[in-house]
């Protein structure tokens, strides 16, 4: 069972009673739910800190306060960037709620089957909506089965505008408040008492789903056949499964069904009940109820689905009688949602996969989400989970079975939660496991790696040459400069095995000054490598800084002055920081594949970018003395393009577009936008995007 998390309150879906399922809730509940998901990916973890504390204290024992302060500031800058990175990773396109889809169905007059005429004004509506929402209209439409129905109400207070508000309320459960006088709302409440107050929208939608009242279409799930028929003889009762529903709901929620019904309306009379026969190879019958429940209630519940791996499924190769887990079921639901173009179901399935994420499902989720038909959003959350749980994962078989591309992607992160000595040890252990698999290929995956490999190592030493080949491209990602302690036995063993070259800039035992230079940023030092934002080191560095601050109160005063303009005064910070109107630089992607978005979309994206840059969290990242303005800009722009459903390389649109929205933008018919690199991952060099810098003196001169 799963709900749908969203980034903004406007994306929320009405709350359904918890007895039915978990849903996308509104308002504060939605914010709280999103905060819970974010907390899952960024929560503080307990570490075996005793050794880590000892290592960081040994490193800084000869440092002065200013040097420790520089390290802490580096960590604070990276922490602010990590917060932005988490927000960017969670960004998704906004999906429309049931209310919005029903309102669009009403305003678009799609597949209407009744025309209400009131005081000479026509209202094109749907019988199943009016009848299920209002006892008055249910009786009226039952007496008038024709297409056109005149509404005669002897009430002088019921004007056309009030009647329009009533219809709007029946479709959405909300009264339009724009340009609505208070007395009109009072009149509408009185009319509700006279004609019957409708139930909450989700209550009536649930009744429509479970009772099949006023249904006008039947979904028939059948093997080896897909088509549309009204001939019952073509559908065998023993081999098919049927579900009753409503054409209006199908058309409103799914562009696929909307296009299909539009095409059929030109060929057949849709006023009669329709039978849609679906091929179970594409949409299995087990997912019929899941699909309709999401359409009617905006919730996704797969807890009742029992499904075995099919013969054509890769999962059935190992075990042809394997029962699919909840994440695997959600993956199939996601693929069905993509086929039907049903975004609400897509994101609901994604949420279930992440909610069920665990070491047991990690490898399956990574491999599925990395495929072309997988979810990029799920891939980002799973990689984040792997980085956060790295220390726990390295002791499990799942880490030893990770493909090399996932190991490399994990080690690239500045936010990996492990010390460099732990990383080196884990990489060597992973490499030995890969060599072991080549020696004993019949064993397949290393289900019992620990005991069997140890026995193998005692009998036969791992071939160092093979190990170096396996670890090619991986060892280069280990930040050897930051391995602690100085006399690390793991590092010495790696050098003795020739896995690491002695000439590499280890900075271990090479003198006090050189040792500090690998941890502290030096101006114009392009060889500087950031230390990872490992929580145990960060916490201890801050503790050491607090101890030194007690001894040197002057440092406290200096830091308070330097950070007096931090994000508490967002307005003043925003006025001090600025980004260039046009950031020039060579394009970092290949041209002629991705069409340039239209002018309206680009303007909306620029507006959203400006809004995100005004947030406290973004301003904090800009305000930190060591904050990398280019990295902050990149994270903000990635979040924008993901919210608009574009690939990551579309950040080029924002980076190269003029910031003055009054200027004209190139239309979609003009030259194509620079397009995506492999895996839609954009890389940008350090000199293509200038930093956001303080320009106080220039502003004073201008004034």
XYZ file of C-alpha atoms in Angstrom:
703
model
C 0.000 0.000 0.000
C 1.309 3.380 -0.844
C 0.411 6.994 -1.235
C 1.616 9.726 -3.496
C 4.134 12.209 -2.192
C 4.274 15.622 -3.774
C 6.484 18.665 -3.644
C 3.806 21.339 -3.479
C 0.448 21.661 -1.794
C -1.228 22.253 -5.154
C -0.304 18.719 -6.161
C -2.120 17.074 -3.280
C -5.035 14.734 -3.678
C -8.026 14.608 -1.377
C -7.678 12.515 1.707
C -9.394 9.120 1.684
C -10.249 7.288 4.938
C -7.308 5.192 6.072
C -9.463 2.069 6.071
C -9.400 2.125 2.291
C -5.781 2.971 1.480
C -2.960 5.426 1.879
C -3.581 8.473 -0.192
C -2.034 11.712 -1.283
C -3.233 14.061 1.421
C -3.698 17.786 1.294
C -2.243 20.748 3.112
C -0.192 20.141 6.205
C -0.515 16.384 5.928
C 1.035 16.499 2.481
C 3.912 18.670 3.705
C 4.436 16.356 6.651
C 4.467 13.331 4.384
C 7.020 14.892 2.094
C 9.127 15.834 5.093
C 8.999 12.204 6.232
C 10.297 10.999 2.875
C 13.012 13.646 2.893
C 13.942 12.685 6.468
C 14.290 9.070 5.384
C 17.013 10.076 2.959
C 18.818 12.555 5.194
C 18.322 11.284 8.732
C 21.228 11.306 11.140
C 22.689 7.877 11.750
C 24.654 6.492 14.627
C 28.183 5.469 13.673
C 30.883 3.479 15.369
C 32.302 6.850 16.173
C 35.016 5.866 18.569
C 37.629 5.262 15.856
C 36.360 8.135 13.719
C 36.642 10.552 16.631
C 40.177 9.380 17.298
C 41.155 9.771 13.626
C 39.834 13.296 13.178
C 41.334 14.466 16.462
C 44.717 13.071 15.513
C 44.455 14.916 12.214
C 43.644 18.289 13.806
C 45.707 18.107 16.976
C 48.417 20.392 15.559
C 46.003 22.723 13.689
C 45.234 26.207 14.870
C 41.699 27.511 15.290
C 41.560 29.201 11.898
C 42.440 25.969 10.118
C 39.767 24.021 11.984
C 37.332 26.815 11.218
C 38.182 26.487 7.496
C 37.383 22.763 7.597
C 34.093 23.379 9.399
C 33.124 26.039 6.863
C 33.881 23.581 4.054
C 31.576 21.078 5.696
C 28.842 23.700 6.201
C 29.035 24.679 2.549
C 28.736 21.047 1.451
C 25.863 20.493 3.873
C 23.900 23.361 2.330
C 24.573 21.957 -1.132
C 23.444 18.502 0.001
C 20.122 19.942 1.173
C 19.597 21.416 -2.278
C 20.654 18.152 -3.887
C 18.022 16.219 -1.917
C 15.323 18.662 -3.012
C 16.475 18.341 -6.615
C 16.501 14.559 -6.424
C 12.910 14.512 -5.134
C 11.626 16.884 -7.835
C 8.971 15.484 -10.195
C 6.441 16.939 -12.633
C 3.208 18.087 -11.071
C 0.280 15.731 -11.614
C -3.342 16.775 -11.808
C -5.721 15.708 -9.076
C -9.108 14.048 -9.528
C -10.815 17.396 -8.948
C -8.778 19.087 -11.644
C -9.378 16.288 -14.144
C -13.134 16.296 -13.526
C -13.230 20.073 -13.881
C -11.293 19.840 -17.164
C -13.743 17.146 -18.315
C -16.669 19.459 -17.588
C -15.152 22.571 -19.154
C -13.959 20.647 -22.203
C -17.442 19.119 -22.701
C -15.822 15.738 -23.367
C -18.170 12.762 -23.793
C -21.141 14.583 -22.263
C -24.457 12.743 -22.385
C -26.910 15.361 -21.087
C -27.496 19.061 -21.666
C -29.124 20.976 -18.813
C -31.012 24.042 -19.936
C -31.587 26.660 -17.253
C -32.965 30.114 -17.997
C -31.897 29.770 -21.620
C -28.303 28.789 -20.795
C -26.988 25.332 -21.697
C -24.757 23.268 -19.409
C -23.150 20.180 -20.978
C -22.751 17.599 -18.214
C -22.369 13.906 -17.437
C -25.290 11.929 -16.029
C -23.191 9.721 -13.781
C -21.649 12.759 -12.032
C -24.930 14.615 -11.493
C -26.867 11.496 -10.432
C -24.240 10.268 -7.979
C -23.654 13.687 -6.422
C -27.182 15.078 -6.046
C -30.470 13.348 -5.135
C -32.310 16.184 -6.887
C -30.552 15.619 -10.196
C -30.809 11.854 -9.827
C -34.613 12.103 -9.687
C -34.722 14.720 -12.450
C -32.559 12.717 -14.868
C -34.421 9.488 -14.080
C -37.628 11.151 -15.223
C -35.973 12.630 -18.330
C -33.866 10.007 -20.136
C -33.375 12.243 -23.164
C -30.261 14.142 -24.118
C -31.718 17.576 -23.336
C -33.293 18.300 -19.952
C -34.924 21.563 -18.913
C -34.373 22.538 -15.295
C -37.290 24.452 -13.778
C -36.689 25.696 -10.240
C -39.081 28.157 -8.695
C -36.564 30.104 -6.665
C -35.771 33.728 -7.556
C -32.469 33.564 -5.674
C -31.147 30.832 -7.999
C -29.531 32.887 -10.743
C -27.540 31.477 -13.637
C -24.301 32.269 -11.822
C -25.462 30.416 -8.722
C -26.542 27.465 -10.865
C -23.106 27.436 -12.507
C -21.506 27.388 -9.068
C -23.679 24.432 -8.117
C -22.546 22.433 -11.131
C -18.915 23.355 -10.419
C -19.336 22.111 -6.851
C -20.844 18.812 -8.021
C -17.782 18.135 -10.193
C -15.060 19.240 -7.790
C -16.445 19.389 -4.270
C -15.203 22.989 -4.070
C -16.972 26.302 -4.520
C -15.116 28.735 -6.796
C -14.144 31.645 -4.568
C -12.813 33.983 -7.254
C -15.208 36.876 -7.858
C -17.765 35.179 -5.625
C -19.638 37.384 -3.225
C -20.271 36.170 0.309
C -24.026 36.392 -0.099
C -23.834 34.008 -3.074
C -22.124 31.445 -0.876
C -24.880 31.817 1.696
C -27.496 31.327 -1.007
C -25.663 28.233 -2.224
C -25.734 26.785 1.294
C -29.481 27.421 1.512
C -30.006 25.704 -1.835
C -28.031 22.755 -0.517
C -30.487 22.435 2.333
C -33.383 22.606 -0.125
C -32.099 20.214 -2.807
C -29.878 18.014 -0.689
C -26.278 18.613 0.312
C -23.892 16.349 -1.645
C -21.510 14.068 0.159
C -17.770 14.610 0.135
C -16.494 14.025 -3.414
C -14.349 11.003 -2.526
C -17.327 9.361 -0.803
C -19.431 9.534 -3.972
C -16.503 8.456 -6.160
C -15.953 5.457 -3.914
C -19.632 4.572 -4.208
C -19.415 4.784 -8.013
C -16.384 2.510 -7.998
C -17.822 -0.171 -5.709
C -21.502 -0.209 -6.767
C -21.066 0.190 -10.545
C -24.074 2.516 -10.613
C -24.571 4.456 -13.846
C -21.669 2.587 -15.488
C -21.489 2.827 -19.273
C -18.348 0.903 -20.176
C -17.005 -2.566 -19.377
C -13.300 -3.361 -19.285
C -12.772 -6.968 -20.371
C -9.387 -8.506 -19.526
C -8.680 -11.397 -21.870
C -5.628 -13.350 -23.026
C -4.284 -13.034 -26.553
C -6.840 -10.512 -27.719
C -7.118 -6.756 -27.770
C -9.855 -4.780 -29.380
C -13.310 -3.263 -29.025
C -16.502 -5.185 -29.474
C -20.139 -5.113 -28.567
C -20.618 -8.773 -29.434
C -20.727 -10.783 -26.213
C -20.140 -14.028 -28.109
C -16.534 -12.963 -28.751
C -15.818 -12.865 -25.037
C -15.665 -16.198 -23.281
C -17.025 -16.137 -19.766
C -14.455 -18.623 -18.522
C -11.387 -16.871 -19.913
C -12.142 -13.225 -19.202
C -12.502 -10.882 -16.285
C -14.774 -7.820 -16.389
C -14.892 -4.510 -14.519
C -17.597 -1.858 -14.799
C -16.638 1.806 -14.964
C -17.487 5.140 -16.613
C -16.281 6.602 -19.890
C -15.988 10.078 -18.388
C -13.573 8.902 -15.683
C -11.432 6.951 -18.145
C -11.227 9.901 -20.534
C -10.548 12.447 -17.769
C -7.715 10.544 -16.089
C -5.880 8.858 -18.975
C -4.885 10.497 -22.297
C -4.623 6.979 -23.741
C -8.276 6.176 -23.001
C -9.281 9.684 -24.071
C -7.712 9.177 -27.499
C -9.176 5.686 -27.795
C -12.711 6.802 -26.902
C -12.415 9.827 -29.202
C -11.507 7.531 -32.079
C -14.348 5.133 -31.260
C -16.852 7.983 -31.039
C -16.303 8.625 -34.745
C -16.989 4.979 -35.570
C -19.648 3.910 -33.059
C -22.505 5.312 -31.043
C -21.061 5.820 -27.570
C -24.463 6.463 -26.064
C -24.831 2.688 -25.749
C -22.839 0.612 -23.253
C -19.364 -0.127 -24.570
C -17.058 -3.093 -24.069
C -13.307 -2.531 -24.201
C -11.327 -5.760 -24.450
C -7.773 -5.455 -23.081
C -4.906 -7.829 -23.718
C -3.712 -9.282 -20.416
C -0.156 -9.431 -21.733
C -0.172 -5.650 -21.498
C -2.579 -5.038 -18.591
C -3.030 -8.155 -16.422
C -6.387 -8.539 -14.705
C -4.755 -8.426 -11.258
C -4.100 -4.725 -11.819
C -7.607 -3.809 -12.974
C -8.823 -2.815 -9.526
C -5.560 -0.966 -8.792
C -6.029 1.057 -11.978
C -9.655 1.969 -11.323
C -9.069 2.733 -7.655
C -6.435 5.277 -8.601
C -8.727 6.793 -11.244
C -11.660 7.205 -8.878
C -9.915 7.890 -5.575
C -6.418 9.209 -6.382
C -4.794 6.489 -4.277
C -2.630 3.492 -5.125
C -3.030 0.244 -3.202
C -1.228 -2.927 -4.328
C -1.462 -4.772 -1.017
C -4.149 -7.117 -2.308
C -2.354 -8.022 -5.555
C -1.074 -11.586 -5.738
C 0.889 -12.229 -8.902
C 3.394 -14.857 -9.999
C 6.330 -14.125 -12.266
C 5.309 -14.788 -15.863
C 7.295 -17.043 -18.152
C 8.535 -14.112 -20.232
C 9.668 -12.193 -17.157
C 13.387 -12.117 -16.356
C 12.511 -12.798 -12.722
C 11.012 -16.160 -13.655
C 14.309 -17.510 -15.029
C 15.692 -18.260 -11.560
C 12.385 -19.368 -10.080
C 9.430 -19.990 -12.455
C 7.057 -20.120 -9.488
C 8.292 -16.951 -7.805
C 5.679 -14.774 -6.139
C 6.298 -11.108 -6.936
C 7.151 -8.849 -4.020
C 5.387 -5.552 -3.371
C 8.159 -3.491 -5.079
C 8.078 -5.788 -8.132
C 4.302 -5.464 -8.338
C 4.658 -1.675 -8.121
C 7.204 -1.789 -10.947
C 4.677 -3.520 -13.203
C 2.020 -1.010 -12.164
C 4.413 1.802 -13.114
C 4.955 0.320 -16.594
C 1.195 0.008 -17.099
C 0.737 3.620 -15.982
C 3.376 4.750 -18.474
C 1.530 2.898 -21.238
C -1.782 4.509 -20.263
C -0.136 7.934 -19.740
C -1.639 8.042 -16.256
C 0.800 10.236 -14.306
C -0.971 9.915 -10.952
C -0.612 6.133 -11.029
C 3.012 6.475 -12.161
C 3.996 8.561 -9.168
C 1.950 6.431 -6.792
C 3.827 3.316 -7.957
C 7.139 5.163 -7.591
C 6.282 6.077 -4.012
C 5.474 2.461 -3.146
C 8.795 1.260 -4.565
C 10.714 3.762 -2.425
C 8.619 3.115 0.679
C 9.405 -0.600 0.349
C 13.104 0.010 -0.379
C 15.380 -2.197 1.704
C 18.670 -4.085 1.288
C 16.661 -7.038 -0.028
C 15.047 -5.019 -2.818
C 17.977 -2.681 -3.519
C 19.608 -4.583 -6.391
C 16.299 -5.353 -8.130
C 15.206 -1.728 -7.829
C 18.508 -0.377 -9.147
C 18.590 -2.674 -12.165
C 14.944 -1.986 -13.055
C 15.107 1.788 -12.615
C 18.290 2.016 -14.704
C 16.561 0.536 -17.771
C 14.860 2.553 -20.468
C 11.383 1.602 -19.218
C 12.310 2.243 -15.572
C 11.869 5.352 -13.465
C 14.657 7.939 -13.298
C 13.085 9.291 -10.114
C 13.258 5.882 -8.432
C 16.866 5.504 -9.605
C 17.864 8.772 -7.958
C 16.211 7.864 -4.649
C 17.713 4.364 -4.669
C 21.228 5.667 -5.319
C 20.752 8.156 -2.499
C 19.637 5.343 -0.202
C 22.735 3.323 -1.149
C 25.046 6.254 -0.369
C 23.372 6.952 2.967
C 23.400 3.275 4.028
C 26.811 2.502 2.573
C 28.436 1.371 5.834
C 25.593 -1.071 6.447
C 25.497 -2.297 2.844
C 29.173 -3.221 2.558
C 28.671 -6.053 5.032
C 25.824 -7.585 3.025
C 25.812 -9.845 -0.017
C 23.822 -7.280 -1.976
C 26.846 -4.965 -2.115
C 29.082 -7.713 -3.476
C 26.565 -8.405 -6.244
C 26.320 -4.770 -7.357
C 27.295 -4.218 -11.011
C 30.369 -2.075 -11.514
C 28.436 0.906 -12.924
C 26.489 1.289 -9.680
C 29.646 1.106 -7.564
C 31.246 3.838 -9.678
C 28.135 6.020 -9.480
C 28.086 5.619 -5.696
C 31.718 6.602 -5.205
C 31.378 9.757 -7.306
C 29.271 11.435 -4.640
C 30.626 14.023 -2.195
C 27.931 12.895 0.259
C 28.848 9.213 0.629
C 28.415 8.240 4.274
C 31.702 6.475 4.911
C 35.308 7.312 5.660
C 37.818 6.894 2.848
C 39.411 3.958 4.661
C 35.981 2.267 4.765
C 35.533 3.009 1.073
C 38.914 1.544 0.154
C 38.268 -1.581 2.213
C 34.790 -2.017 0.694
C 36.083 -1.563 -2.862
C 38.807 -4.166 -2.387
C 36.306 -6.569 -0.854
C 33.916 -5.973 -3.770
C 36.733 -6.537 -6.288
C 37.768 -9.798 -4.635
C 34.151 -10.953 -4.852
C 34.095 -10.274 -8.604
C 37.322 -12.239 -9.071
C 35.866 -15.051 -6.990
C 32.841 -15.180 -9.270
C 35.092 -15.585 -12.299
C 36.914 -18.444 -10.581
C 33.677 -20.193 -9.622
C 31.148 -19.046 -12.246
C 28.723 -21.879 -11.472
C 27.972 -20.391 -8.054
C 26.100 -17.476 -9.680
C 25.385 -14.744 -7.191
C 27.356 -14.840 -3.971
C 24.661 -15.957 -1.571
C 27.216 -17.222 0.976
C 30.136 -14.978 0.122
C 31.704 -14.489 3.525
C 32.482 -18.074 4.469
C 33.106 -19.496 0.994
C 35.400 -16.676 -0.137
C 37.440 -16.789 3.057
C 37.988 -20.513 2.525
C 38.936 -19.824 -1.090
C 41.463 -17.170 -0.061
C 43.076 -19.584 2.373
C 43.409 -22.191 -0.369
C 44.364 -19.919 -3.230
C 45.444 -16.322 -3.156
C 43.399 -13.877 -5.225
C 45.198 -13.002 -8.461
C 46.326 -9.372 -8.039
C 46.402 -8.784 -11.790
C 42.786 -9.879 -12.147
C 41.855 -7.774 -9.143
C 43.445 -4.671 -10.688
C 41.523 -5.256 -13.923
C 38.251 -5.538 -12.041
C 38.958 -2.379 -10.035
C 40.035 -0.333 -13.049
C 38.078 2.933 -12.980
C 36.986 2.340 -9.387
C 40.161 2.928 -7.402
C 40.591 6.314 -9.066
C 37.423 7.499 -7.294
C 38.874 6.855 -3.824
C 40.086 10.114 -2.283
C 43.353 8.752 -1.011
C 44.364 12.177 0.336
C 41.678 11.859 3.009
C 42.365 8.352 4.280
C 42.657 8.281 8.055
C 44.574 7.321 10.146
C 47.909 8.341 8.707
C 49.356 4.838 9.129
C 46.320 3.027 7.748
C 47.011 -0.692 7.436
C 44.396 -0.950 4.663
C 46.239 1.661 2.609
C 49.614 0.021 3.199
C 48.233 -3.339 2.095
C 46.775 -1.787 -1.063
C 50.156 -0.246 -1.900
C 51.951 -3.529 -1.257
C 49.533 -5.266 -3.653
C 50.261 -2.562 -6.225
C 46.587 -1.601 -6.304
C 47.643 1.969 -5.507
C 50.801 3.574 -6.774
C 53.284 4.889 -4.231
C 53.609 8.063 -6.277
C 49.949 8.949 -5.750
C 49.401 12.107 -3.634
C 48.629 10.263 -0.434
C 49.539 13.127 1.896
C 49.982 10.585 4.655
C 52.982 11.184 6.863
C 54.394 13.649 4.352
C 54.717 16.516 6.815
C 52.233 18.589 8.749
C 51.735 21.306 6.154
C 51.129 18.886 3.285
C 48.727 16.875 5.427
C 46.525 19.890 6.114
C 46.561 21.000 2.487
C 44.562 17.951 1.443
C 41.701 18.893 3.788
C 41.717 22.691 3.690
C 40.834 24.676 0.603
C 43.645 26.923 -0.613
C 42.916 29.829 -2.915
C 43.464 29.052 -6.620
C 44.361 25.436 -5.835
C 42.774 23.524 -8.727
C 44.093 20.184 -7.473
C 42.117 20.497 -4.264
C 39.685 17.617 -3.643
C 36.821 18.059 -1.221
C 36.594 15.710 1.739
C 33.353 13.733 1.739
C 30.549 15.009 3.943
C 30.818 12.046 6.322
C 28.560 12.741 9.305
C 30.931 11.283 11.903
C 33.786 13.520 10.775
C 31.514 16.555 10.448
C 30.098 16.206 13.956
C 33.516 15.759 15.514
C 35.034 18.669 13.589
C 32.240 20.916 14.886
C 32.800 19.611 18.417
C 36.512 20.432 18.173
C 35.657 23.879 16.848
C 33.324 24.520 19.785
C 36.095 23.539 22.191
C 38.542 25.908 20.508
C 35.960 28.700 20.481
C 35.650 28.512 24.237
C 39.392 29.041 24.464
C 39.500 31.797 21.860
C 36.460 34.039 22.196
C 37.874 36.369 19.595
C 37.180 33.741 16.945
C 33.560 33.694 18.065
C 33.276 37.418 17.531
C 34.829 37.192 14.063
C 32.511 34.385 12.975
C 29.437 36.276 14.218
C 30.464 39.292 12.147
C 31.131 37.189 9.069
C 27.816 35.369 9.281
C 25.598 38.214 10.454
C 23.994 38.321 7.004
C 23.039 34.653 6.941
C 19.575 33.554 5.752
C 17.695 34.992 8.742
C 17.616 38.236 6.756
C 16.576 36.771 3.437
C 15.592 40.085 1.929
C 18.961 41.692 2.510
C 20.802 38.617 1.292
C 18.778 38.486 -1.878
C 19.621 42.088 -2.622
C 23.337 41.471 -2.140
C 23.613 38.365 -4.266
C 23.008 38.360 -7.962
C 23.492 36.107 -10.942
C 24.709 37.343 -14.299
C 22.049 38.175 -16.863
C 23.635 35.842 -19.385
C 26.089 33.121 -18.489
C 28.215 32.520 -21.525
C 30.243 29.443 -22.211
C 30.550 26.554 -24.633
C 27.598 24.111 -24.703
C 28.282 20.887 -22.844
C 25.850 18.707 -24.785
C 25.322 17.596 -28.377
C 22.899 19.461 -30.622
C 19.946 18.459 -32.800
C 18.040 15.963 -30.654
C 15.860 17.786 -28.109
C 13.384 20.393 -29.439
C 13.564 23.787 -27.799
C 10.604 24.354 -25.401
C 8.046 26.952 -26.404
C 8.304 30.522 -25.153
C 5.572 30.129 -22.518
C 7.274 27.116 -20.988
C 10.677 28.822 -20.906
C 9.221 31.882 -19.205
C 7.483 29.694 -16.632
C 10.741 27.825 -16.003
C 12.662 31.073 -15.521
C 9.991 32.290 -13.123
C 10.232 29.065 -11.133
C 14.046 29.328 -11.074
C 13.788 32.845 -9.675
C 11.328 31.642 -7.029
C 13.573 28.760 -5.934
C 16.589 31.055 -5.681
C 14.688 33.264 -3.244
C 14.098 30.383 -0.795
C 15.929 30.468 2.542
C 17.647 27.185 1.801
C 19.084 28.438 -1.496
C 20.091 31.767 -0.022
C 21.940 29.940 2.746
C 23.942 27.995 0.163
C 24.818 31.246 -1.631
C 25.663 33.049 1.612
C 28.186 30.559 2.947
C 31.679 31.851 2.346
C 32.789 28.667 0.572
C 29.493 28.065 -1.226
C 30.019 27.115 -4.857
C 27.625 29.341 -6.790
C 27.905 27.248 -9.932
C 26.942 24.063 -8.108
C 24.024 25.832 -6.391
C 22.784 27.205 -9.731
C 23.040 23.757 -11.289
C 21.040 22.072 -8.512
C 18.302 24.724 -8.707
C 18.029 24.416 -12.483
C 17.965 20.634 -12.384
C 15.071 20.832 -9.953
C 13.206 23.199 -12.298
C 13.564 21.036 -15.407
C 12.555 17.911 -13.478
C 9.438 19.636 -12.164
C 8.569 20.469 -15.782
C 9.113 16.852 -16.859
C 12.202 17.590 -18.992
C 15.514 15.655 -19.024
C 18.382 17.008 -16.970
C 20.209 18.349 -20.015
C 17.451 20.948 -20.415
C 19.310 23.026 -17.829
C 21.009 24.465 -20.914
C 17.716 26.261 -21.619
C 17.928 28.093 -18.304
C 21.668 28.618 -18.370
C 21.716 30.245 -21.801
C 18.314 31.950 -21.868
C 18.155 35.750 -21.327
C 16.953 36.472 -17.816
C 14.755 39.348 -19.003
C 11.424 37.576 -19.550
C 10.166 40.493 -21.654
C 12.533 39.483 -24.443
C 11.479 37.060 -27.132
C 12.481 33.422 -26.899
C 13.211 31.112 -29.798
C 10.094 29.214 -30.747
C 9.783 25.451 -30.999
C 9.970 25.704 -34.788
C 13.448 27.198 -34.641
C 16.773 25.457 -34.162
C 16.793 22.434 -31.891
C 18.102 22.619 -28.386
C 21.335 21.050 -27.448
C 20.491 17.571 -26.369
C 21.329 14.935 -23.962
C 24.505 13.105 -23.241
C 24.507 9.450 -22.251
C 22.105 8.621 -19.408
C 20.829 12.223 -19.482
C 23.574 13.279 -17.072
C 24.946 16.742 -17.692
C 28.545 17.564 -16.934
C 29.758 21.111 -16.885
C 33.241 22.438 -16.509
C 34.206 24.815 -13.770
C 34.751 27.740 -16.122
C 31.474 27.642 -18.032
C 29.356 29.149 -15.302
C 30.607 32.032 -13.141
C 30.114 32.025 -9.396
C 27.423 34.038 -7.677
C 29.487 36.729 -5.985
C 28.962 39.657 -3.710
C 28.907 42.940 -5.555
C 28.316 45.445 -2.808
C 30.900 47.969 -3.991
C 29.486 48.000 -7.505
C 26.016 48.713 -6.144
C 27.328 51.542 -4.017
C 29.003 53.068 -7.070
C 25.781 52.734 -9.055
C 23.826 54.502 -6.347
